[in-house]
Short mmCIF file of N, CA and C in Angstrom, two decimals:
data_model
loop_
_atom_site.label_atom_id
_atom_site.label_comp_id
_atom_site.label_asym_id
_atom_site.label_seq_id
_atom_site.Cartn_x
_atom_site.Cartn_y
_atom_site.Cartn_z
N MET A 1 21.95 24.83 31.82
CA MET A 1 22.25 24.09 30.60
C MET A 1 21.34 22.86 30.51
N PRO A 2 20.04 23.06 30.32
CA PRO A 2 19.12 21.96 30.36
C PRO A 2 19.26 20.95 29.23
N ASN A 3 19.84 21.31 28.09
CA ASN A 3 19.91 20.40 26.96
C ASN A 3 21.30 19.83 26.73
N SER A 4 22.23 20.02 27.66
CA SER A 4 23.61 19.61 27.42
C SER A 4 23.80 18.11 27.37
N ASN A 5 22.88 17.33 27.94
CA ASN A 5 23.06 15.88 27.97
C ASN A 5 22.13 15.13 27.02
N ILE A 6 21.50 15.82 26.11
CA ILE A 6 20.54 15.15 25.23
C ILE A 6 21.20 14.00 24.48
N ASP A 7 22.32 14.26 23.81
CA ASP A 7 22.94 13.20 23.03
C ASP A 7 23.48 12.08 23.90
N SER A 8 23.98 12.38 25.08
CA SER A 8 24.51 11.32 25.93
C SER A 8 23.38 10.49 26.55
N ASP A 9 22.21 11.10 26.75
CA ASP A 9 21.09 10.37 27.33
C ASP A 9 20.31 9.58 26.29
N LEU A 10 20.36 9.99 25.05
CA LEU A 10 19.53 9.40 24.01
C LEU A 10 20.41 9.05 22.82
N THR A 11 20.85 7.79 22.76
CA THR A 11 21.73 7.40 21.66
C THR A 11 20.92 7.24 20.39
N HIS A 12 21.51 7.61 19.27
CA HIS A 12 20.82 7.51 17.98
C HIS A 12 20.46 6.05 17.72
N GLY A 13 19.26 5.85 17.22
CA GLY A 13 18.77 4.50 16.95
C GLY A 13 18.00 3.93 18.11
N SER A 14 18.11 4.56 19.28
CA SER A 14 17.48 4.00 20.47
C SER A 14 15.96 4.10 20.45
N LEU A 15 15.39 4.96 19.61
CA LEU A 15 13.94 5.12 19.58
C LEU A 15 13.27 4.26 18.52
N ARG A 16 14.03 3.61 17.69
CA ARG A 16 13.44 2.72 16.67
C ARG A 16 12.61 1.66 17.39
N GLY A 17 11.37 1.50 16.95
CA GLY A 17 10.49 0.52 17.57
C GLY A 17 9.78 1.04 18.80
N GLN A 18 9.83 2.34 19.03
CA GLN A 18 9.15 2.95 20.17
C GLN A 18 7.93 3.72 19.67
N PHE A 19 6.93 3.83 20.54
CA PHE A 19 5.82 4.73 20.27
C PHE A 19 6.19 6.10 20.78
N LEU A 20 5.78 7.13 20.05
CA LEU A 20 5.83 8.51 20.52
C LEU A 20 4.38 8.92 20.74
N LEU A 21 4.05 9.28 21.95
CA LEU A 21 2.71 9.77 22.25
C LEU A 21 2.78 11.27 22.45
N ALA A 22 1.97 12.00 21.71
CA ALA A 22 1.94 13.45 21.88
C ALA A 22 1.44 13.77 23.28
N MET A 23 2.15 14.63 23.97
CA MET A 23 1.72 15.05 25.30
C MET A 23 0.50 15.95 25.17
N PRO A 24 -0.32 16.05 26.22
CA PRO A 24 -1.53 16.87 26.14
C PRO A 24 -1.28 18.32 25.72
N GLY A 25 -0.11 18.84 25.99
CA GLY A 25 0.19 20.23 25.62
C GLY A 25 0.76 20.41 24.23
N MET A 26 0.72 19.35 23.40
CA MET A 26 1.27 19.43 22.04
C MET A 26 0.66 20.63 21.30
N GLU A 27 1.51 21.53 20.84
CA GLU A 27 1.02 22.75 20.19
C GLU A 27 0.78 22.58 18.70
N ASP A 28 1.46 21.64 18.06
CA ASP A 28 1.30 21.43 16.62
C ASP A 28 -0.01 20.69 16.37
N PRO A 29 -1.00 21.32 15.74
CA PRO A 29 -2.30 20.68 15.55
C PRO A 29 -2.24 19.41 14.71
N ARG A 30 -1.19 19.25 13.89
CA ARG A 30 -1.05 18.03 13.08
C ARG A 30 -0.75 16.81 13.95
N PHE A 31 -0.27 17.04 15.17
CA PHE A 31 0.14 15.91 16.01
C PHE A 31 -0.62 15.84 17.33
N LYS A 32 -1.64 16.65 17.51
CA LYS A 32 -2.41 16.64 18.76
C LYS A 32 -3.02 15.26 18.97
N GLN A 33 -2.77 14.68 20.12
CA GLN A 33 -3.27 13.36 20.53
C GLN A 33 -2.90 12.25 19.54
N THR A 34 -1.71 12.32 18.98
CA THR A 34 -1.28 11.28 18.06
C THR A 34 -0.33 10.29 18.72
N VAL A 35 -0.26 9.13 18.10
CA VAL A 35 0.73 8.11 18.43
C VAL A 35 1.48 7.83 17.14
N ALA A 36 2.80 7.90 17.19
CA ALA A 36 3.62 7.57 16.03
C ALA A 36 4.55 6.43 16.41
N LEU A 37 4.75 5.53 15.47
CA LEU A 37 5.74 4.47 15.64
C LEU A 37 7.03 4.94 14.98
N ILE A 38 8.11 4.99 15.74
CA ILE A 38 9.40 5.39 15.18
C ILE A 38 9.97 4.20 14.40
N VAL A 39 10.15 4.41 13.09
CA VAL A 39 10.64 3.34 12.23
C VAL A 39 12.11 3.53 11.85
N GLU A 40 12.62 4.72 12.08
CA GLU A 40 14.04 4.99 11.82
C GLU A 40 14.49 6.12 12.74
N HIS A 41 15.70 5.97 13.28
CA HIS A 41 16.26 7.01 14.15
C HIS A 41 17.78 6.91 14.05
N SER A 42 18.40 7.99 13.58
CA SER A 42 19.86 8.02 13.43
C SER A 42 20.33 9.45 13.68
N GLU A 43 21.62 9.67 13.52
CA GLU A 43 22.13 11.02 13.70
C GLU A 43 21.61 11.97 12.63
N GLU A 44 21.06 11.42 11.54
CA GLU A 44 20.49 12.25 10.47
C GLU A 44 19.05 12.65 10.74
N GLY A 45 18.45 12.09 11.80
CA GLY A 45 17.08 12.43 12.14
C GLY A 45 16.25 11.21 12.44
N ALA A 46 14.93 11.37 12.38
CA ALA A 46 14.03 10.27 12.71
C ALA A 46 12.84 10.28 11.77
N MET A 47 12.25 9.11 11.64
CA MET A 47 11.06 8.92 10.80
C MET A 47 10.07 8.11 11.60
N GLY A 48 8.80 8.55 11.56
CA GLY A 48 7.75 7.81 12.25
C GLY A 48 6.50 7.74 11.40
N ILE A 49 5.66 6.77 11.72
CA ILE A 49 4.36 6.62 11.06
C ILE A 49 3.29 6.84 12.11
N VAL A 50 2.44 7.85 11.92
CA VAL A 50 1.34 8.10 12.84
C VAL A 50 0.32 6.97 12.66
N ILE A 51 -0.11 6.38 13.77
CA ILE A 51 -0.96 5.19 13.69
C ILE A 51 -2.40 5.42 14.16
N ASN A 52 -2.76 6.67 14.40
CA ASN A 52 -4.13 6.90 14.89
C ASN A 52 -4.81 8.11 14.25
N ALA A 53 -4.44 8.42 13.02
CA ALA A 53 -5.07 9.54 12.31
C ALA A 53 -5.71 9.01 11.02
N PRO A 54 -6.99 8.71 11.05
CA PRO A 54 -7.64 8.18 9.86
C PRO A 54 -7.77 9.24 8.77
N SER A 55 -7.66 8.79 7.53
CA SER A 55 -7.86 9.68 6.39
C SER A 55 -9.29 9.47 5.88
N LYS A 56 -9.60 10.11 4.77
CA LYS A 56 -10.90 9.90 4.13
C LYS A 56 -10.78 8.89 2.99
N VAL A 57 -9.59 8.28 2.87
CA VAL A 57 -9.30 7.33 1.80
C VAL A 57 -9.47 5.91 2.34
N HIS A 58 -9.99 5.03 1.49
CA HIS A 58 -10.13 3.62 1.86
C HIS A 58 -9.16 2.77 1.03
N TRP A 59 -8.90 1.58 1.53
CA TRP A 59 -7.95 0.70 0.86
C TRP A 59 -8.32 0.50 -0.60
N LYS A 60 -9.62 0.32 -0.89
CA LYS A 60 -10.04 0.04 -2.27
C LYS A 60 -9.62 1.17 -3.21
N GLU A 61 -9.59 2.40 -2.72
CA GLU A 61 -9.16 3.52 -3.55
C GLU A 61 -7.67 3.44 -3.87
N VAL A 62 -6.88 2.99 -2.91
CA VAL A 62 -5.45 2.79 -3.14
C VAL A 62 -5.26 1.68 -4.16
N PHE A 63 -6.00 0.58 -4.00
CA PHE A 63 -5.90 -0.52 -4.95
C PHE A 63 -6.30 -0.07 -6.36
N GLU A 64 -7.38 0.71 -6.46
CA GLU A 64 -7.82 1.23 -7.76
C GLU A 64 -6.74 2.11 -8.39
N GLN A 65 -6.14 2.98 -7.58
CA GLN A 65 -5.08 3.88 -8.07
C GLN A 65 -3.93 3.09 -8.67
N LEU A 66 -3.68 1.90 -8.12
CA LEU A 66 -2.58 1.05 -8.58
C LEU A 66 -3.04 0.00 -9.59
N SER A 67 -4.29 0.11 -10.03
CA SER A 67 -4.90 -0.85 -10.98
C SER A 67 -4.86 -2.27 -10.45
N LEU A 68 -5.14 -2.42 -9.17
CA LEU A 68 -5.18 -3.75 -8.55
C LEU A 68 -6.63 -4.12 -8.26
N GLU A 69 -7.00 -5.34 -8.62
CA GLU A 69 -8.34 -5.82 -8.31
C GLU A 69 -8.40 -6.15 -6.83
N ASP A 70 -9.45 -5.68 -6.16
CA ASP A 70 -9.57 -5.88 -4.71
C ASP A 70 -10.31 -7.18 -4.41
N SER A 71 -9.54 -8.21 -4.04
CA SER A 71 -10.10 -9.48 -3.58
C SER A 71 -9.84 -9.67 -2.09
N SER A 72 -9.55 -8.57 -1.41
CA SER A 72 -9.05 -8.63 -0.04
C SER A 72 -10.12 -8.71 1.04
N LEU A 73 -11.32 -8.27 0.76
CA LEU A 73 -12.37 -8.10 1.77
C LEU A 73 -11.98 -7.02 2.78
N ARG A 74 -10.97 -6.22 2.46
CA ARG A 74 -10.52 -5.15 3.35
C ARG A 74 -10.67 -3.78 2.69
N GLY A 75 -11.28 -3.73 1.52
CA GLY A 75 -11.36 -2.51 0.74
C GLY A 75 -12.00 -1.34 1.45
N ASP A 76 -12.90 -1.62 2.39
CA ASP A 76 -13.58 -0.54 3.10
C ASP A 76 -12.82 -0.05 4.33
N GLU A 77 -11.67 -0.66 4.63
CA GLU A 77 -10.86 -0.21 5.76
C GLU A 77 -10.25 1.15 5.43
N THR A 78 -10.07 1.95 6.45
CA THR A 78 -9.55 3.30 6.29
C THR A 78 -8.03 3.31 6.24
N VAL A 79 -7.50 4.09 5.31
CA VAL A 79 -6.06 4.33 5.24
C VAL A 79 -5.74 5.41 6.27
N LEU A 80 -4.62 5.28 6.94
CA LEU A 80 -4.21 6.26 7.95
C LEU A 80 -3.38 7.38 7.33
N LEU A 81 -3.40 8.53 8.00
CA LEU A 81 -2.50 9.63 7.64
C LEU A 81 -1.22 9.41 8.44
N GLY A 82 -0.21 8.88 7.79
CA GLY A 82 1.02 8.53 8.49
C GLY A 82 1.86 9.73 8.91
N GLY A 83 1.56 10.88 8.36
CA GLY A 83 2.29 12.10 8.69
C GLY A 83 2.22 13.07 7.54
N PRO A 84 2.72 14.28 7.75
CA PRO A 84 2.58 15.34 6.75
C PRO A 84 3.58 15.30 5.61
N MET A 85 4.56 14.42 5.65
CA MET A 85 5.58 14.37 4.61
C MET A 85 5.30 13.24 3.62
N SER A 86 5.54 13.49 2.34
CA SER A 86 5.36 12.50 1.26
C SER A 86 4.01 11.79 1.36
N THR A 87 2.95 12.57 1.39
CA THR A 87 1.61 12.01 1.59
C THR A 87 1.12 11.16 0.42
N GLU A 88 1.84 11.14 -0.68
CA GLU A 88 1.48 10.26 -1.79
C GLU A 88 2.15 8.89 -1.65
N GLN A 89 3.09 8.76 -0.73
CA GLN A 89 3.84 7.52 -0.51
C GLN A 89 3.11 6.64 0.49
N GLY A 90 2.92 5.37 0.14
CA GLY A 90 2.27 4.42 1.04
C GLY A 90 3.27 3.65 1.89
N PHE A 91 2.89 3.41 3.13
CA PHE A 91 3.70 2.63 4.06
C PHE A 91 2.79 1.60 4.71
N VAL A 92 3.26 0.36 4.78
CA VAL A 92 2.48 -0.71 5.39
C VAL A 92 3.23 -1.21 6.61
N LEU A 93 2.60 -1.05 7.76
CA LEU A 93 3.12 -1.65 8.99
C LEU A 93 2.44 -3.01 9.13
N HIS A 94 3.22 -4.03 9.45
CA HIS A 94 2.65 -5.37 9.54
C HIS A 94 3.46 -6.22 10.52
N GLY A 95 2.88 -7.36 10.87
CA GLY A 95 3.57 -8.28 11.75
C GLY A 95 4.87 -8.77 11.11
N ALA A 96 5.87 -9.02 11.94
CA ALA A 96 7.17 -9.48 11.45
C ALA A 96 7.05 -10.91 10.92
N GLY A 97 8.05 -11.31 10.17
CA GLY A 97 8.11 -12.67 9.67
C GLY A 97 7.69 -12.81 8.21
N VAL A 98 7.16 -11.74 7.62
CA VAL A 98 6.77 -11.76 6.21
C VAL A 98 7.68 -10.78 5.48
N GLN A 99 8.28 -11.22 4.38
CA GLN A 99 9.24 -10.38 3.65
C GLN A 99 8.69 -9.99 2.29
N PHE A 100 8.90 -8.73 1.94
CA PHE A 100 8.59 -8.21 0.62
C PHE A 100 9.83 -7.47 0.13
N ASP A 101 9.75 -6.85 -1.06
CA ASP A 101 10.94 -6.22 -1.66
C ASP A 101 11.63 -5.23 -0.74
N SER A 102 10.86 -4.41 -0.02
CA SER A 102 11.50 -3.36 0.79
C SER A 102 11.20 -3.50 2.28
N THR A 103 10.98 -4.71 2.75
CA THR A 103 10.63 -4.91 4.16
C THR A 103 11.81 -4.59 5.07
N SER A 104 11.51 -3.83 6.10
CA SER A 104 12.49 -3.49 7.13
C SER A 104 11.91 -3.91 8.47
N GLU A 105 12.64 -4.69 9.23
CA GLU A 105 12.17 -5.11 10.54
C GLU A 105 12.38 -3.97 11.53
N ILE A 106 11.29 -3.51 12.15
CA ILE A 106 11.36 -2.43 13.13
C ILE A 106 11.77 -2.98 14.49
N ASN A 107 11.17 -4.09 14.86
CA ASN A 107 11.58 -4.86 16.05
C ASN A 107 11.20 -6.31 15.78
N THR A 108 11.25 -7.17 16.77
CA THR A 108 11.01 -8.59 16.52
C THR A 108 9.56 -8.91 16.19
N GLU A 109 8.65 -7.94 16.38
CA GLU A 109 7.22 -8.19 16.14
C GLU A 109 6.59 -7.33 15.05
N ILE A 110 7.27 -6.28 14.62
CA ILE A 110 6.69 -5.31 13.69
C ILE A 110 7.66 -5.02 12.55
N SER A 111 7.12 -5.02 11.33
CA SER A 111 7.92 -4.67 10.14
C SER A 111 7.24 -3.55 9.37
N LEU A 112 8.01 -2.92 8.50
CA LEU A 112 7.52 -1.86 7.62
C LEU A 112 7.89 -2.21 6.19
N THR A 113 6.92 -2.08 5.29
CA THR A 113 7.18 -2.30 3.87
C THR A 113 6.60 -1.14 3.09
N ALA A 114 7.36 -0.64 2.12
CA ALA A 114 6.90 0.49 1.30
C ALA A 114 6.92 0.15 -0.18
N SER A 115 7.03 -1.13 -0.53
CA SER A 115 7.06 -1.53 -1.95
C SER A 115 5.68 -2.01 -2.40
N LYS A 116 5.44 -1.92 -3.69
CA LYS A 116 4.14 -2.24 -4.28
C LYS A 116 3.76 -3.71 -4.09
N ASP A 117 4.74 -4.60 -3.97
CA ASP A 117 4.42 -6.02 -3.89
C ASP A 117 3.56 -6.38 -2.68
N ILE A 118 3.70 -5.67 -1.57
CA ILE A 118 2.84 -5.98 -0.42
C ILE A 118 1.40 -5.54 -0.72
N LEU A 119 1.22 -4.44 -1.43
CA LEU A 119 -0.13 -4.01 -1.79
C LEU A 119 -0.77 -4.98 -2.77
N GLU A 120 0.03 -5.52 -3.70
CA GLU A 120 -0.47 -6.54 -4.62
C GLU A 120 -0.92 -7.77 -3.85
N SER A 121 -0.13 -8.17 -2.86
CA SER A 121 -0.48 -9.33 -2.03
C SER A 121 -1.73 -9.06 -1.20
N LEU A 122 -1.82 -7.87 -0.61
CA LEU A 122 -3.00 -7.51 0.19
C LEU A 122 -4.26 -7.46 -0.68
N ALA A 123 -4.16 -6.87 -1.86
CA ALA A 123 -5.31 -6.78 -2.76
C ALA A 123 -5.80 -8.17 -3.17
N ALA A 124 -4.86 -9.10 -3.30
CA ALA A 124 -5.22 -10.47 -3.67
C ALA A 124 -5.72 -11.28 -2.48
N GLY A 125 -5.73 -10.68 -1.30
CA GLY A 125 -6.19 -11.38 -0.11
C GLY A 125 -5.16 -12.30 0.52
N ARG A 126 -3.87 -12.12 0.15
CA ARG A 126 -2.82 -13.00 0.65
C ARG A 126 -1.86 -12.31 1.62
N GLY A 127 -2.02 -11.06 1.87
CA GLY A 127 -1.05 -10.34 2.69
C GLY A 127 -1.10 -10.76 4.15
N PRO A 128 -0.27 -10.15 4.97
CA PRO A 128 -0.28 -10.44 6.40
C PRO A 128 -1.64 -10.06 7.02
N ASP A 129 -2.02 -10.77 8.06
CA ASP A 129 -3.28 -10.48 8.75
C ASP A 129 -3.19 -9.18 9.55
N ASP A 130 -2.09 -9.02 10.27
CA ASP A 130 -1.88 -7.81 11.08
C ASP A 130 -1.24 -6.75 10.21
N VAL A 131 -2.02 -5.74 9.83
CA VAL A 131 -1.51 -4.77 8.87
C VAL A 131 -2.22 -3.42 9.02
N LEU A 132 -1.44 -2.34 8.83
CA LEU A 132 -1.97 -0.98 8.75
C LEU A 132 -1.40 -0.36 7.48
N LEU A 133 -2.23 0.37 6.78
CA LEU A 133 -1.80 1.07 5.58
C LEU A 133 -1.87 2.57 5.86
N ALA A 134 -0.75 3.26 5.65
CA ALA A 134 -0.68 4.71 5.91
C ALA A 134 -0.10 5.43 4.71
N LEU A 135 -0.56 6.65 4.51
CA LEU A 135 0.00 7.52 3.49
C LEU A 135 0.78 8.63 4.18
N GLY A 136 2.04 8.79 3.80
CA GLY A 136 2.88 9.82 4.39
C GLY A 136 3.58 9.35 5.66
N TYR A 137 4.45 10.22 6.15
CA TYR A 137 5.20 9.92 7.37
C TYR A 137 5.52 11.22 8.09
N ALA A 138 5.94 11.08 9.33
CA ALA A 138 6.41 12.21 10.13
C ALA A 138 7.93 12.14 10.14
N GLY A 139 8.57 13.28 9.95
CA GLY A 139 10.03 13.30 9.93
C GLY A 139 10.59 14.39 10.82
N TRP A 140 11.76 14.11 11.37
CA TRP A 140 12.47 15.06 12.22
C TRP A 140 13.90 15.17 11.71
N GLY A 141 14.42 16.37 11.62
CA GLY A 141 15.79 16.59 11.20
C GLY A 141 16.77 16.22 12.31
N PRO A 142 18.07 16.35 12.04
CA PRO A 142 19.08 16.01 13.04
C PRO A 142 18.85 16.76 14.35
N GLY A 143 18.71 16.03 15.43
CA GLY A 143 18.55 16.62 16.76
C GLY A 143 17.17 17.17 17.06
N GLN A 144 16.29 17.26 16.07
CA GLN A 144 14.97 17.86 16.29
C GLN A 144 14.11 17.04 17.24
N LEU A 145 14.05 15.73 17.04
CA LEU A 145 13.23 14.90 17.92
C LEU A 145 13.78 14.93 19.35
N GLU A 146 15.09 14.86 19.47
CA GLU A 146 15.70 14.92 20.80
C GLU A 146 15.34 16.22 21.50
N GLN A 147 15.33 17.32 20.75
CA GLN A 147 14.95 18.62 21.31
C GLN A 147 13.49 18.60 21.76
N GLU A 148 12.61 18.07 20.92
CA GLU A 148 11.19 18.01 21.28
C GLU A 148 10.96 17.12 22.51
N LEU A 149 11.73 16.05 22.62
CA LEU A 149 11.63 15.19 23.81
C LEU A 149 12.08 15.94 25.06
N SER A 150 13.14 16.73 24.92
CA SER A 150 13.63 17.49 26.09
C SER A 150 12.63 18.56 26.51
N GLU A 151 11.78 18.99 25.57
CA GLU A 151 10.75 19.98 25.87
C GLU A 151 9.43 19.32 26.29
N ASN A 152 9.45 18.01 26.47
CA ASN A 152 8.27 17.23 26.89
C ASN A 152 7.10 17.33 25.93
N ALA A 153 7.39 17.40 24.63
CA ALA A 153 6.32 17.39 23.63
C ALA A 153 5.81 15.98 23.41
N TRP A 154 6.67 14.98 23.67
CA TRP A 154 6.35 13.58 23.41
C TRP A 154 6.67 12.72 24.63
N LEU A 155 5.98 11.62 24.72
CA LEU A 155 6.26 10.57 25.70
C LEU A 155 6.65 9.35 24.90
N THR A 156 7.73 8.66 25.27
CA THR A 156 8.14 7.46 24.54
C THR A 156 7.76 6.22 25.34
N LEU A 157 7.25 5.23 24.63
CA LEU A 157 6.85 3.95 25.23
C LEU A 157 7.19 2.83 24.25
N PRO A 158 7.42 1.63 24.76
CA PRO A 158 7.68 0.51 23.83
C PRO A 158 6.47 0.27 22.93
N ALA A 159 6.73 0.05 21.65
CA ALA A 159 5.65 -0.24 20.70
C ALA A 159 5.12 -1.65 20.96
N GLU A 160 3.83 -1.78 20.87
CA GLU A 160 3.19 -3.07 21.09
C GLU A 160 2.26 -3.40 19.93
N PRO A 161 2.39 -4.61 19.36
CA PRO A 161 1.53 -5.00 18.25
C PRO A 161 0.04 -4.92 18.59
N GLU A 162 -0.33 -5.18 19.83
CA GLU A 162 -1.74 -5.13 20.20
C GLU A 162 -2.32 -3.73 19.99
N ILE A 163 -1.54 -2.70 20.30
CA ILE A 163 -2.01 -1.32 20.09
C ILE A 163 -2.11 -1.04 18.59
N LEU A 164 -1.12 -1.49 17.83
CA LEU A 164 -1.10 -1.26 16.38
C LEU A 164 -2.22 -1.97 15.65
N PHE A 165 -2.42 -3.24 15.96
CA PHE A 165 -3.26 -4.08 15.12
C PHE A 165 -4.60 -4.50 15.73
N ALA A 166 -4.77 -4.36 17.05
CA ALA A 166 -6.01 -4.85 17.67
C ALA A 166 -6.79 -3.78 18.42
N THR A 167 -6.24 -2.59 18.55
CA THR A 167 -6.92 -1.51 19.27
C THR A 167 -7.57 -0.57 18.26
N PRO A 168 -8.83 -0.21 18.46
CA PRO A 168 -9.47 0.74 17.53
C PRO A 168 -8.65 2.03 17.42
N VAL A 169 -8.62 2.59 16.21
CA VAL A 169 -7.80 3.77 15.91
C VAL A 169 -8.03 4.89 16.92
N GLU A 170 -9.30 5.16 17.23
CA GLU A 170 -9.63 6.29 18.11
C GLU A 170 -9.23 6.06 19.57
N LYS A 171 -8.83 4.84 19.92
CA LYS A 171 -8.44 4.53 21.31
C LYS A 171 -6.94 4.31 21.49
N ARG A 172 -6.17 4.41 20.43
CA ARG A 172 -4.74 4.08 20.51
C ARG A 172 -3.93 5.02 21.40
N TRP A 173 -4.22 6.31 21.37
CA TRP A 173 -3.45 7.27 22.16
C TRP A 173 -3.62 6.98 23.65
N GLN A 174 -4.87 6.89 24.10
CA GLN A 174 -5.14 6.61 25.51
C GLN A 174 -4.70 5.21 25.90
N SER A 175 -4.97 4.22 25.03
CA SER A 175 -4.66 2.82 25.36
C SER A 175 -3.16 2.57 25.48
N ALA A 176 -2.37 3.17 24.59
CA ALA A 176 -0.92 2.98 24.67
C ALA A 176 -0.39 3.48 26.00
N ALA A 177 -0.87 4.62 26.45
CA ALA A 177 -0.44 5.17 27.75
C ALA A 177 -0.97 4.32 28.90
N ALA A 178 -2.24 3.95 28.82
CA ALA A 178 -2.87 3.19 29.92
C ALA A 178 -2.19 1.84 30.14
N ARG A 179 -1.71 1.22 29.07
CA ARG A 179 -1.02 -0.08 29.21
C ARG A 179 0.24 0.04 30.06
N HIS A 180 0.74 1.27 30.20
CA HIS A 180 1.93 1.51 31.02
C HIS A 180 1.58 2.29 32.28
N GLY A 181 0.29 2.31 32.62
CA GLY A 181 -0.15 2.94 33.86
C GLY A 181 -0.14 4.45 33.83
N ILE A 182 -0.21 5.04 32.63
CA ILE A 182 -0.15 6.50 32.51
C ILE A 182 -1.52 7.04 32.13
N ASP A 183 -1.98 8.02 32.88
CA ASP A 183 -3.24 8.70 32.59
C ASP A 183 -2.89 10.03 31.93
N LEU A 184 -3.06 10.10 30.60
CA LEU A 184 -2.68 11.31 29.87
C LEU A 184 -3.49 12.53 30.27
N SER A 185 -4.72 12.31 30.71
CA SER A 185 -5.54 13.47 31.10
C SER A 185 -4.98 14.15 32.36
N GLY A 186 -4.19 13.42 33.13
CA GLY A 186 -3.61 13.98 34.34
C GLY A 186 -2.27 14.66 34.13
N LEU A 187 -1.76 14.57 32.89
CA LEU A 187 -0.46 15.18 32.59
C LEU A 187 -0.67 16.54 31.95
N GLY A 188 -0.02 17.53 32.47
CA GLY A 188 -0.06 18.86 31.86
C GLY A 188 1.02 19.01 30.83
N SER A 189 1.06 20.14 30.19
CA SER A 189 2.05 20.38 29.16
C SER A 189 3.45 20.54 29.72
N GLN A 190 3.56 20.77 31.02
CA GLN A 190 4.87 20.98 31.63
C GLN A 190 5.34 19.77 32.42
N ALA A 191 4.72 18.62 32.22
CA ALA A 191 5.12 17.41 32.95
C ALA A 191 6.60 17.15 32.78
N GLY A 192 7.25 16.82 33.82
CA GLY A 192 8.68 16.49 33.76
C GLY A 192 9.61 17.68 33.95
N HIS A 193 9.10 18.89 33.92
CA HIS A 193 9.96 20.06 34.13
C HIS A 193 10.08 20.33 35.63
N ALA A 194 11.31 20.54 36.06
CA ALA A 194 11.54 20.80 37.48
C ALA A 194 11.43 22.28 37.74
#
């Protein structure tokens, strides 16, 4: 009965503010070598924003789509692919302490905003300094993420603003693990199975 203690070992809400790192054996090509920040976790499921999958879209294109003049000096920055669900929806991860219409504090250092007012502020060059813009999100139904964790598809680690905002996109997967002394290249797809 390998999965009988999943709910007792992993209380709902406990993954909010955690990074999910795809294990080397991740079979889903959409998530191979990805890092997602869990922004919501309850008995109804989980929601995360992938933080290391660049899109072909730049901030200036998002601003243009919303008829916002780009005074940000950030227009050439790449928008991330936050996940395969609702890819037309924008999500902004940013440092905590700044409030907008739909800001939700993920932990004491990181917030998420999905309302247009943060994009208006960013386009005007007034938004938070530490910021990522992503389109779409990753979602898991009730018990799905817990099941994937029990199958060692993901590794969970505390989310760190330095990985989100100061580490180059292409280095986030390795860097997040390395900060906790983990060498992902040394882990097989069956790590943790007895």
